[in-house]
Structure formats: structure tokens, C-alpha cells
């Protein structure tokens, strides 16, 4: 996982501060410099905070060239660190971003197999049981926020699955398509966490296609759920609403009342509640929460079908988030302080703490807000580092505190890049 707070190497922090200093002197935004480097704004933000180490000499030189400075100005002991300019670059797996996975998505992952007409006899595909284990690992890493490992695993796994579905016999093809859909769903969720909504959209779209080819309609709907969240991050609320409502209607018409079907239906109602809340549609958002709550009561347990983590506890977590989005801080605190989320993933626990921090910030409870946000960062750093609502809450806390802002708050604002 990414280092945070005291875990950040002082040399990486100093390097990031130099990058930021030179960038601002040249009046370039993070987005402009990141684009010139072929990277994302979130990646550059992490570099400037010392969260993302830059250990490859070629990348270090590229940053220096873009800023018009020498490598030594950015990192005075650079040559000593790497043992001279001929040192082998550090492996890509050291990266804390999803850029390599994004590159895999940018092209066709199995074009060689397509050109061979699916007849490539030299291709070796591992047994489906091994691939299934890798997809399970991909989801565990996604839920844990270990995005460096997500990228490392997916760069090889995606092409292998894409080639496999094109060369397998009819008996094994459906299972491989299902594994491919699950892999793309995990990547869509990971890209949303990294605030890379356009890549999340692509991954979700591919997940939908693969799920349909597998013959599993519930996985199609679960993939639509991922697409809804990508649309929300893109602020395309009309598209998000259409995608969620269409899937809900289809499930209700099909009368999908199995536990798995109810999990997907309930999760989609929660996604639609998020859309309504972002559109400031108070009554409609609460109506969707009520529908999801009724489905959760019918299930009677917290489940993780399709990695949706749907159940009574998750509904209440979303109810907290919805209340905060609508400005109902008191209601959010009333609900949230009674939730025990210990059995859920770090992602869900971190999201609850973040929203409680936002609620306390709305009520001008500075100490309580800071405590919740720090605990959220400790559990799920990406939520604080990439979620605009969290950064806005931190910025508001700093402005309200003024010159009396505590050191812990200022350090959190620096790590989250909330004041840039």
C-alpha cells in the first residue's frame, strides 16, 4: 500500500516538494505537467506529496527535462542512489498507480490471437482453476486498496484471459468469459478508487460484454453497477441514472429473488441513491435507500455476492453517505455512530469514517472530524487522497481553524493535496 504520514520517506517528500516548487515557478498545473509526462494528475499529486517514489532514472530525467532543470537539482544524490546512469531501472511493479493497466486497456489485449484466427497452437493457457485463483486475488487486492499489486497482477492476467477465451473449446469458454468479466469488474472498481473514471468506464463496458458472453445475466447487472460508479465520478449523472434504472427494471421484470439476485438489485438501488443525492434530489435519494433497506432486511445478512458487499450494514453506510451529500449532517451522525463495520472490507470501513468526518465538518466539530478522517486515511489511504469530497472537507477544516489549525490537520491537508 502507499506510504502515508510518518511512513513517507523524507527523501521522497523532499523530492516531491522540489518538483512542486519548480512546477509552480513555471506556472504549470499538475494536469499540464502530468499530461506532458504521459501520466495522470493523481500520479503527479502523489509524487509531489512523496507518496509515489520516483526510482527509475529514465523517468527522473523526463521530469527534469519537462521542468527545464537538471536531475541533480531535483535529486542532488540521484547518481549515488542508482549507482550511475547505467544502472538498470527499477521494475514497473514499484509504481503505486494503475498506469500500466491503463495501457493494457488502451489497446487490444489479445490482438495477436485475433490475427491468428484463434488457432495459435503455441499459446499456453493455465488451467481455469489457476486463473480463478488469480481473479480472486485481484479482487482481494482491490478491496484492500493495494493498487500497485493490482496493476502488477492484471498486466499479465488480462491478456492471458483475453487469449484464453479466443482459443478455448466451447465447454471452457463460458467459464473463461466469466473470469474475464470478474477481472474487468475488479479493475473498474480499482480505477474508481484511483479517480480514473474514464478507464473505469472502459473496464466496466468490457466486463458487461464478457458477462453477456458467459451467459450469466446477474454478472451483466453487477458490471452495470460498476459502470454507474464510473459515470458518477465523471459527473455524468444522466447516464448513471439511465444505466442503474435500466438494470433495476430488468431485474424486477425478471423477478430475480434469489439471494444473489437480491444482492445485485439492492446494490443498484444504493447506486441510484448516490446518483439522486449528487443531483440534490432529496426525496428520490431517500426513497432508493428505503428500497435497498427493505431488500437488505429480506436478505437478513451481509453478503459479498459479485464483490458488492451488500447487506444491512452496507445499506446504512450508504445512508450515511447520502445524508452527508444532502447536507443532513445530524442524520448522518445519528445513523453512522451506531454502525459496526468491522466485518466489511477496508474500503467500506474507510468510506464510513470519511463520511462521518465530512458530517462532523458540516457541524463544525473540528476535532471529531479530524479524528475520523485520520482513521479513514489509516485504513484506506486512497479514499482521502483521491476523493474530492474528502479533500473539500479537509480544506474547509483548515479554513475554519485559520491560524489555530492543529499540526495534524495541516499535515493531513498536505498529504491529501487539499490546499493546492
Tab-separated table of C-alpha atoms in Angstrom:
chain	number	residue	atom	x	y	z
A	1	UNK	CA	0.000	0.000	0.000
A	2	UNK	CA	1.065	3.612	-0.409
A	3	UNK	CA	3.040	5.115	2.483
A	4	UNK	CA	1.240	7.806	4.426
A	5	UNK	CA	2.132	10.272	7.134
A	6	UNK	CA	5.271	9.335	9.036
A	7	UNK	CA	5.816	6.341	6.728
A	8	UNK	CA	6.723	8.624	3.805
A	9	UNK	CA	10.470	8.580	3.146
A	10	UNK	CA	11.868	12.080	3.913
A	11	UNK	CA	13.900	11.966	0.690
A	12	UNK	CA	10.779	11.219	-1.361
A	13	UNK	CA	8.953	14.065	0.395
A	14	UNK	CA	11.816	16.482	-0.309
A	15	UNK	CA	11.951	15.368	-3.944
A	16	UNK	CA	8.209	15.923	-4.336
A	17	UNK	CA	8.468	19.382	-2.810
A	18	UNK	CA	11.169	20.288	-5.343
A	19	UNK	CA	9.020	19.048	-8.225
A	20	UNK	CA	6.098	21.124	-6.949
A	21	UNK	CA	8.304	24.204	-6.448
A	22	UNK	CA	9.718	24.092	-9.997
A	23	UNK	CA	6.300	23.335	-11.484
A	24	UNK	CA	4.701	26.342	-9.803
A	25	UNK	CA	7.608	28.605	-10.742
A	26	UNK	CA	6.909	27.692	-14.371
A	27	UNK	CA	3.182	28.316	-13.881
A	28	UNK	CA	2.206	24.812	-14.929
A	29	UNK	CA	-0.717	22.959	-13.410
A	30	UNK	CA	-0.492	19.372	-12.229
A	31	UNK	CA	-2.711	18.334	-15.135
A	32	UNK	CA	-0.431	20.030	-17.681
A	33	UNK	CA	2.796	18.529	-16.361
A	34	UNK	CA	1.235	15.099	-15.888
A	35	UNK	CA	-0.025	15.100	-19.478
A	36	UNK	CA	3.434	16.042	-20.772
A	37	UNK	CA	4.875	13.104	-18.831
A	38	UNK	CA	2.238	10.719	-20.128
A	39	UNK	CA	0.952	10.238	-16.581
A	40	UNK	CA	-2.177	11.077	-14.621
A	41	UNK	CA	-2.822	14.067	-12.362
A	42	UNK	CA	-3.345	11.746	-9.394
A	43	UNK	CA	0.071	10.178	-10.002
A	44	UNK	CA	1.804	13.578	-10.069
A	45	UNK	CA	-0.083	14.649	-6.961
A	46	UNK	CA	1.264	11.568	-5.190
A	47	UNK	CA	4.801	12.326	-6.398
A	48	UNK	CA	4.620	15.869	-5.042
A	49	UNK	CA	3.444	14.577	-1.655
A	50	UNK	CA	6.211	11.950	-1.503
A	51	UNK	CA	3.647	9.146	-1.585
A	52	UNK	CA	4.761	7.905	-5.020
A	53	UNK	CA	8.525	7.302	-5.169
A	54	UNK	CA	10.299	8.012	-8.460
A	55	UNK	CA	13.042	5.403	-8.629
A	56	UNK	CA	13.575	4.965	-12.367
A	57	UNK	CA	16.398	7.070	-13.770
A	58	UNK	CA	14.670	7.457	-17.151
A	59	UNK	CA	11.526	8.839	-15.507
A	60	UNK	CA	13.556	11.117	-13.261
A	61	UNK	CA	15.315	12.509	-16.347
A	62	UNK	CA	11.971	13.006	-18.112
A	63	UNK	CA	10.591	15.038	-15.202
A	64	UNK	CA	13.754	17.151	-15.102
A	65	UNK	CA	13.566	17.798	-18.843
A	66	UNK	CA	9.934	18.884	-18.657
A	67	UNK	CA	10.725	21.291	-15.809
A	68	UNK	CA	13.859	22.618	-17.515
A	69	UNK	CA	16.176	21.705	-14.668
A	70	UNK	CA	18.924	19.165	-14.126
A	71	UNK	CA	18.401	15.825	-12.453
A	72	UNK	CA	20.748	16.965	-9.685
A	73	UNK	CA	18.515	19.970	-8.955
A	74	UNK	CA	15.592	17.610	-8.375
A	75	UNK	CA	17.552	14.954	-6.522
A	76	UNK	CA	21.088	16.009	-5.589
A	77	UNK	CA	22.246	12.465	-4.806
A	78	UNK	CA	20.482	10.812	-7.756
A	79	UNK	CA	23.568	9.218	-9.329
A	80	UNK	CA	24.781	7.908	-5.990
A	81	UNK	CA	21.383	6.349	-5.302
A	82	UNK	CA	21.190	4.382	-8.522
A	83	UNK	CA	24.913	3.631	-8.868
A	84	UNK	CA	25.454	5.734	-12.010
A	85	UNK	CA	23.456	6.357	-15.155
A	86	UNK	CA	23.882	2.804	-16.469
A	87	UNK	CA	22.059	1.258	-13.533
A	88	UNK	CA	19.117	-0.965	-14.552
A	89	UNK	CA	15.821	0.908	-14.000
A	90	UNK	CA	13.662	-0.211	-11.106
A	91	UNK	CA	10.861	-2.558	-12.104
A	92	UNK	CA	7.459	-1.141	-13.004
A	93	UNK	CA	5.857	-3.097	-10.168
A	94	UNK	CA	7.247	-0.458	-7.767
A	95	UNK	CA	4.716	2.008	-9.137
A	96	UNK	CA	1.755	2.825	-6.924
A	97	UNK	CA	-0.540	3.758	-9.800
A	98	UNK	CA	-2.556	1.850	-12.405
A	99	UNK	CA	-0.851	3.365	-15.439
A	100	UNK	CA	0.448	0.052	-16.786
A	101	UNK	CA	-3.019	-1.484	-16.503
A	102	UNK	CA	-4.443	1.574	-18.226
A	103	UNK	CA	-2.043	0.989	-21.119
A	104	UNK	CA	-3.257	-2.600	-21.425
A	105	UNK	CA	-6.821	-1.284	-21.685
A	106	UNK	CA	-5.770	1.235	-24.317
A	107	UNK	CA	-5.155	-1.436	-26.943
A	108	UNK	CA	-6.493	-4.862	-27.768
A	109	UNK	CA	-5.099	-7.264	-25.123
A	110	UNK	CA	-5.086	-10.266	-27.484
A	111	UNK	CA	-4.610	-8.867	-30.975
A	112	UNK	CA	-2.012	-11.490	-31.887
A	113	UNK	CA	-4.510	-14.249	-31.144
A	114	UNK	CA	-7.209	-12.490	-33.153
A	115	UNK	CA	-4.901	-12.186	-36.155
A	116	UNK	CA	-4.085	-15.880	-35.838
A	117	UNK	CA	-7.802	-16.660	-36.044
A	118	UNK	CA	-7.769	-18.210	-32.591
A	119	UNK	CA	-5.585	-21.042	-33.922
A	120	UNK	CA	-2.327	-20.221	-32.142
A	121	UNK	CA	-1.191	-23.689	-31.086
A	122	UNK	CA	1.894	-22.300	-29.322
A	123	UNK	CA	-0.263	-20.464	-26.802
A	124	UNK	CA	-0.233	-21.924	-23.308
A	125	UNK	CA	-3.164	-21.024	-21.067
A	126	UNK	CA	-3.120	-22.108	-17.454
A	127	UNK	CA	-5.938	-24.240	-16.015
A	128	UNK	CA	-9.124	-22.335	-15.224
A	129	UNK	CA	-8.653	-23.105	-11.523
A	130	UNK	CA	-5.348	-21.178	-11.508
A	131	UNK	CA	-6.891	-18.257	-13.386
A	132	UNK	CA	-9.841	-18.224	-10.984
A	133	UNK	CA	-7.421	-18.007	-8.054
A	134	UNK	CA	-5.714	-15.013	-9.679
A	135	UNK	CA	-9.045	-13.247	-10.235
A	136	UNK	CA	-9.945	-13.859	-6.576
A	137	UNK	CA	-6.586	-12.344	-5.602
A	138	UNK	CA	-7.273	-9.375	-7.872
A	139	UNK	CA	-10.488	-8.651	-6.001
A	140	UNK	CA	-8.839	-9.027	-2.595
A	141	UNK	CA	-6.130	-6.574	-3.590
A	142	UNK	CA	-8.729	-4.134	-4.939
A	143	UNK	CA	-10.771	-4.208	-1.741
A	144	UNK	CA	-7.572	-3.756	0.303
A	145	UNK	CA	-6.517	-0.770	-1.803
A	146	UNK	CA	-3.225	-2.410	-2.783
A	147	UNK	CA	-3.296	-0.897	-6.250
A	148	UNK	CA	0.382	-1.450	-7.030
A	149	UNK	CA	-0.213	-5.178	-6.708
A	150	UNK	CA	-3.464	-4.883	-8.675
A	151	UNK	CA	-1.531	-3.399	-11.570
A	152	UNK	CA	1.267	-5.958	-11.393
A	153	UNK	CA	-1.178	-8.879	-11.432
A	154	UNK	CA	-3.559	-7.537	-14.058
A	155	UNK	CA	-0.923	-6.616	-16.667
A	156	UNK	CA	-0.293	-10.323	-17.327
A	157	UNK	CA	-3.671	-11.719	-16.286
A	158	UNK	CA	-5.850	-9.681	-18.662
A	159	UNK	CA	-4.050	-10.687	-21.885
A	160	UNK	CA	-3.988	-14.303	-20.722
A	161	UNK	CA	-7.740	-14.327	-20.151
A	162	UNK	CA	-8.427	-12.482	-23.416
A	163	UNK	CA	-6.351	-15.023	-25.338
A	164	UNK	CA	-7.899	-17.895	-23.440
A	165	UNK	CA	-11.496	-17.064	-24.363
A	166	UNK	CA	-10.494	-16.975	-28.034
A	167	UNK	CA	-8.764	-20.359	-28.048
A	168	UNK	CA	-10.798	-22.414	-25.555
A	169	UNK	CA	-13.272	-25.078	-26.590
A	170	UNK	CA	-16.957	-24.356	-26.126
A	171	UNK	CA	-17.045	-26.123	-22.767
A	172	UNK	CA	-14.378	-23.950	-21.142
A	173	UNK	CA	-15.130	-20.717	-22.962
A	174	UNK	CA	-18.116	-19.670	-20.837
A	175	UNK	CA	-16.141	-20.034	-17.611
A	176	UNK	CA	-13.249	-18.038	-19.048
A	177	UNK	CA	-15.592	-15.255	-20.145
A	178	UNK	CA	-16.973	-15.136	-16.615
A	179	UNK	CA	-13.471	-14.867	-15.163
A	180	UNK	CA	-12.693	-12.131	-17.677
A	181	UNK	CA	-15.806	-10.214	-16.635
A	182	UNK	CA	-14.896	-10.516	-12.959
A	183	UNK	CA	-11.383	-9.275	-13.691
A	184	UNK	CA	-12.667	-6.236	-15.567
A	185	UNK	CA	-15.165	-5.530	-12.783
A	186	UNK	CA	-12.313	-5.511	-10.254
A	187	UNK	CA	-10.307	-3.138	-12.428
A	188	UNK	CA	-13.289	-0.823	-12.853
A	189	UNK	CA	-13.635	-0.656	-9.068
A	190	UNK	CA	-9.892	-0.030	-8.703
A	191	UNK	CA	-9.919	2.770	-11.285
A	192	UNK	CA	-12.844	4.423	-9.477
A	193	UNK	CA	-10.809	4.342	-6.264
A	194	UNK	CA	-7.913	5.964	-8.115
A	195	UNK	CA	-10.319	8.585	-9.553
A	196	UNK	CA	-9.590	7.378	-13.106
A	197	UNK	CA	-13.229	7.393	-14.175
A	198	UNK	CA	-12.678	7.139	-17.919
A	199	UNK	CA	-10.633	3.959	-17.510
A	200	UNK	CA	-13.256	2.632	-15.081
A	201	UNK	CA	-15.895	3.163	-17.774
A	202	UNK	CA	-13.862	1.192	-20.343
A	203	UNK	CA	-13.261	-1.653	-17.891
A	204	UNK	CA	-16.947	-1.798	-16.924
A	205	UNK	CA	-18.033	-1.851	-20.560
A	206	UNK	CA	-15.717	-4.780	-21.264
A	207	UNK	CA	-16.998	-6.522	-18.138
A	208	UNK	CA	-20.572	-6.218	-19.418
A	209	UNK	CA	-19.661	-7.742	-22.781
A	210	UNK	CA	-17.715	-10.619	-21.222
A	211	UNK	CA	-20.506	-11.353	-18.728
A	212	UNK	CA	-23.049	-11.494	-21.538
A	213	UNK	CA	-20.816	-13.920	-23.464
A	214	UNK	CA	-20.584	-16.093	-20.348
A	215	UNK	CA	-24.369	-16.404	-20.189
A	216	UNK	CA	-24.590	-15.020	-16.624
A	217	UNK	CA	-27.147	-12.161	-16.578
A	218	UNK	CA	-26.519	-11.271	-12.937
A	219	UNK	CA	-22.871	-10.611	-13.697
A	220	UNK	CA	-24.050	-8.330	-16.505
A	221	UNK	CA	-26.030	-6.323	-13.950
A	222	UNK	CA	-23.121	-6.331	-11.500
A	223	UNK	CA	-20.948	-4.908	-14.282
A	224	UNK	CA	-23.563	-2.199	-14.893
A	225	UNK	CA	-23.231	-1.306	-11.195
A	226	UNK	CA	-19.524	-0.662	-11.795
A	227	UNK	CA	-20.363	1.487	-14.803
A	228	UNK	CA	-22.796	3.563	-12.740
A	229	UNK	CA	-19.991	4.457	-10.333
A	230	UNK	CA	-17.718	5.377	-13.233
A	231	UNK	CA	-20.425	7.708	-14.573
A	232	UNK	CA	-20.843	9.290	-11.129
A	233	UNK	CA	-17.104	10.017	-10.972
A	234	UNK	CA	-17.375	11.520	-14.465
A	235	UNK	CA	-20.291	13.654	-13.168
A	236	UNK	CA	-22.413	12.185	-15.966
A	237	UNK	CA	-25.417	11.813	-13.696
A	238	UNK	CA	-27.936	11.383	-16.526
A	239	UNK	CA	-26.012	8.405	-17.892
A	240	UNK	CA	-25.555	6.981	-14.403
A	241	UNK	CA	-29.283	7.239	-13.718
A	242	UNK	CA	-30.191	5.588	-17.024
A	243	UNK	CA	-27.750	2.709	-16.515
A	244	UNK	CA	-28.895	1.999	-12.946
A	245	UNK	CA	-32.622	2.341	-13.632
A	246	UNK	CA	-32.476	0.139	-16.736
A	247	UNK	CA	-30.766	-2.654	-14.787
A	248	UNK	CA	-33.212	-2.304	-11.875
A	249	UNK	CA	-36.189	-2.509	-14.219
A	250	UNK	CA	-34.794	-5.595	-15.927
A	251	UNK	CA	-34.178	-7.360	-12.625
A	252	UNK	CA	-37.650	-6.524	-11.314
A	253	UNK	CA	-39.279	-7.752	-14.504
A	254	UNK	CA	-37.269	-10.971	-14.261
A	255	UNK	CA	-38.326	-11.255	-10.602
A	256	UNK	CA	-34.782	-12.148	-9.537
A	257	UNK	CA	-35.464	-13.183	-5.948
A	258	UNK	CA	-32.512	-15.463	-5.282
A	259	UNK	CA	-30.088	-14.148	-2.631
A	260	UNK	CA	-27.638	-13.302	-5.411
A	261	UNK	CA	-30.309	-11.503	-7.423
A	262	UNK	CA	-31.425	-9.539	-4.372
A	263	UNK	CA	-27.825	-8.533	-3.661
A	264	UNK	CA	-27.432	-7.078	-7.145
A	265	UNK	CA	-30.832	-5.379	-7.050
A	266	UNK	CA	-30.140	-3.847	-3.650
A	267	UNK	CA	-26.697	-2.633	-4.703
A	268	UNK	CA	-28.169	-0.971	-7.781
A	269	UNK	CA	-30.727	0.849	-5.619
A	270	UNK	CA	-27.824	2.118	-3.482
A	271	UNK	CA	-26.006	3.262	-6.618
A	272	UNK	CA	-29.130	5.077	-7.766
A	273	UNK	CA	-29.435	6.679	-4.321
A	274	UNK	CA	-25.922	8.044	-4.810
A	275	UNK	CA	-26.909	9.464	-8.193
A	276	UNK	CA	-30.049	11.100	-6.749
A	277	UNK	CA	-28.089	12.589	-3.863
A	278	UNK	CA	-25.449	14.059	-6.179
A	279	UNK	CA	-28.310	15.614	-8.140
A	280	UNK	CA	-29.715	17.066	-4.863
A	281	UNK	CA	-32.922	15.057	-5.357
A	282	UNK	CA	-33.575	14.581	-1.636
A	283	UNK	CA	-36.867	12.676	-1.691
A	284	UNK	CA	-35.808	10.385	-4.539
A	285	UNK	CA	-32.461	9.573	-2.873
A	286	UNK	CA	-34.129	8.609	0.400
A	287	UNK	CA	-36.681	6.533	-1.491
A	288	UNK	CA	-33.867	4.497	-3.060
A	289	UNK	CA	-32.250	3.997	0.356
A	290	UNK	CA	-35.572	2.766	1.706
A	291	UNK	CA	-35.890	0.272	-1.155
A	292	UNK	CA	-32.368	-1.002	-0.571
A	293	UNK	CA	-33.029	-1.256	3.172
A	294	UNK	CA	-36.125	-3.392	2.550
A	295	UNK	CA	-34.135	-5.735	0.296
A	296	UNK	CA	-31.362	-5.992	2.904
A	297	UNK	CA	-33.916	-6.879	5.559
A	298	UNK	CA	-35.254	-9.567	3.269
A	299	UNK	CA	-31.730	-10.988	2.892
A	300	UNK	CA	-31.131	-10.758	6.609
A	301	UNK	CA	-27.344	-10.935	6.343
A	302	UNK	CA	-24.312	-9.144	4.963
A	303	UNK	CA	-23.224	-10.832	1.749
A	304	UNK	CA	-20.490	-10.309	-0.812
A	305	UNK	CA	-22.099	-11.647	-3.986
A	306	UNK	CA	-20.245	-10.275	-7.041
A	307	UNK	CA	-17.982	-8.380	-4.592
A	308	UNK	CA	-20.791	-5.901	-3.959
A	309	UNK	CA	-20.696	-6.242	-0.148
A	310	UNK	CA	-24.455	-5.760	0.006
A	311	UNK	CA	-26.372	-6.243	3.226
A	312	UNK	CA	-27.929	-4.374	6.166
A	313	UNK	CA	-24.649	-2.772	7.280
A	314	UNK	CA	-23.661	-1.559	3.830
A	315	UNK	CA	-27.096	-0.017	3.340
A	316	UNK	CA	-26.621	2.047	6.487
A	317	UNK	CA	-23.144	3.097	5.341
A	318	UNK	CA	-24.667	4.350	2.100
A	319	UNK	CA	-27.442	6.040	4.079
A	320	UNK	CA	-24.742	7.987	5.947
A	321	UNK	CA	-23.083	8.993	2.681
A	322	UNK	CA	-26.397	10.038	1.155
A	323	UNK	CA	-27.305	12.140	4.181
A	324	UNK	CA	-23.943	13.928	4.061
A	325	UNK	CA	-24.288	14.607	0.324
A	326	UNK	CA	-27.699	16.129	1.042
A	327	UNK	CA	-26.326	18.261	3.889
A	328	UNK	CA	-28.142	16.337	6.624
A	329	UNK	CA	-25.154	16.046	8.952
A	330	UNK	CA	-27.205	15.315	12.059
A	331	UNK	CA	-28.983	12.413	10.383
A	332	UNK	CA	-25.670	11.080	9.067
A	333	UNK	CA	-24.159	11.081	12.553
A	334	UNK	CA	-27.250	9.516	14.122
A	335	UNK	CA	-27.047	6.621	11.673
A	336	UNK	CA	-23.284	6.306	11.375
A	337	UNK	CA	-22.309	6.259	15.019
A	338	UNK	CA	-24.423	3.137	15.506
A	339	UNK	CA	-22.796	1.143	12.694
A	340	UNK	CA	-20.328	-1.674	13.333
A	341	UNK	CA	-18.483	-2.197	10.034
A	342	UNK	CA	-15.714	-4.456	11.365
A	343	UNK	CA	-16.776	-7.347	9.127
A	344	UNK	CA	-16.555	-5.334	5.901
A	345	UNK	CA	-13.570	-4.515	3.709
A	346	UNK	CA	-11.138	-1.713	4.498
A	347	UNK	CA	-12.693	0.185	1.595
A	348	UNK	CA	-16.139	0.184	3.221
A	349	UNK	CA	-14.765	0.952	6.676
A	350	UNK	CA	-12.713	3.813	5.306
A	351	UNK	CA	-15.689	5.201	3.407
A	352	UNK	CA	-17.821	5.232	6.573
A	353	UNK	CA	-15.132	7.066	8.544
A	354	UNK	CA	-14.632	9.555	5.724
A	355	UNK	CA	-18.345	10.354	5.604
A	356	UNK	CA	-18.526	10.679	9.387
A	357	UNK	CA	-15.616	13.110	9.137
A	358	UNK	CA	-17.497	15.071	6.490
A	359	UNK	CA	-20.603	15.132	8.688
A	360	UNK	CA	-18.629	16.403	11.686
A	361	UNK	CA	-17.051	19.041	9.439
A	362	UNK	CA	-20.506	20.219	8.370
A	363	UNK	CA	-21.412	20.600	12.055
A	364	UNK	CA	-18.110	22.445	12.752
A	365	UNK	CA	-16.913	19.623	15.049
A	366	UNK	CA	-13.246	20.124	14.120
A	367	UNK	CA	-11.659	17.614	16.488
A	368	UNK	CA	-14.111	14.830	15.744
A	369	UNK	CA	-13.872	15.464	12.011
A	370	UNK	CA	-10.072	15.295	12.043
A	371	UNK	CA	-10.112	12.105	14.101
A	372	UNK	CA	-12.473	10.366	11.649
A	373	UNK	CA	-10.504	11.497	8.600
A	374	UNK	CA	-7.189	10.348	10.090
A	375	UNK	CA	-8.685	6.958	10.915
A	376	UNK	CA	-10.078	6.711	7.380
A	377	UNK	CA	-6.644	7.506	5.952
A	378	UNK	CA	-5.020	4.822	8.106
A	379	UNK	CA	-7.467	2.187	6.832
A	380	UNK	CA	-7.907	3.253	3.192
A	381	UNK	CA	-5.451	5.991	2.118
A	382	UNK	CA	-6.825	6.244	-1.451
A	383	UNK	CA	-10.194	7.438	-0.174
A	384	UNK	CA	-8.615	10.507	1.402
A	385	UNK	CA	-6.094	11.066	-1.374
A	386	UNK	CA	-8.418	10.798	-4.374
A	387	UNK	CA	-11.946	11.568	-3.178
A	388	UNK	CA	-12.856	15.167	-3.912
A	389	UNK	CA	-15.394	15.288	-1.066
A	390	UNK	CA	-12.773	14.263	1.487
A	391	UNK	CA	-10.306	16.848	0.223
A	392	UNK	CA	-13.019	19.513	0.283
A	393	UNK	CA	-13.817	18.651	3.907
A	394	UNK	CA	-10.143	18.886	4.865
A	395	UNK	CA	-9.796	22.227	3.093
A	396	UNK	CA	-12.881	23.546	4.918
A	397	UNK	CA	-11.484	22.429	8.283
A	398	UNK	CA	-8.230	24.289	7.601
A	399	UNK	CA	-10.073	27.465	6.583
A	400	UNK	CA	-12.334	27.354	9.644
A	401	UNK	CA	-9.417	26.734	12.017
A	402	UNK	CA	-7.354	29.522	10.426
A	403	UNK	CA	-4.052	30.231	12.213
A	404	UNK	CA	-5.087	27.838	15.003
A	405	UNK	CA	-5.182	24.819	12.693
A	406	UNK	CA	-3.554	21.895	14.504
A	407	UNK	CA	-0.381	20.384	13.118
A	408	UNK	CA	-2.111	17.032	12.420
A	409	UNK	CA	-4.698	18.778	10.246
A	410	UNK	CA	-2.104	20.694	8.247
A	411	UNK	CA	-0.097	17.524	7.691
A	412	UNK	CA	-3.248	15.708	6.554
A	413	UNK	CA	-4.042	18.573	4.154
A	414	UNK	CA	-0.518	18.299	2.726
A	415	UNK	CA	-0.777	14.524	2.245
A	416	UNK	CA	-4.174	14.859	0.609
A	417	UNK	CA	-3.052	17.804	-1.506
A	418	UNK	CA	-6.191	19.547	-0.274
A	419	UNK	CA	-4.863	23.096	-0.431
A	420	UNK	CA	-3.229	23.163	-3.891
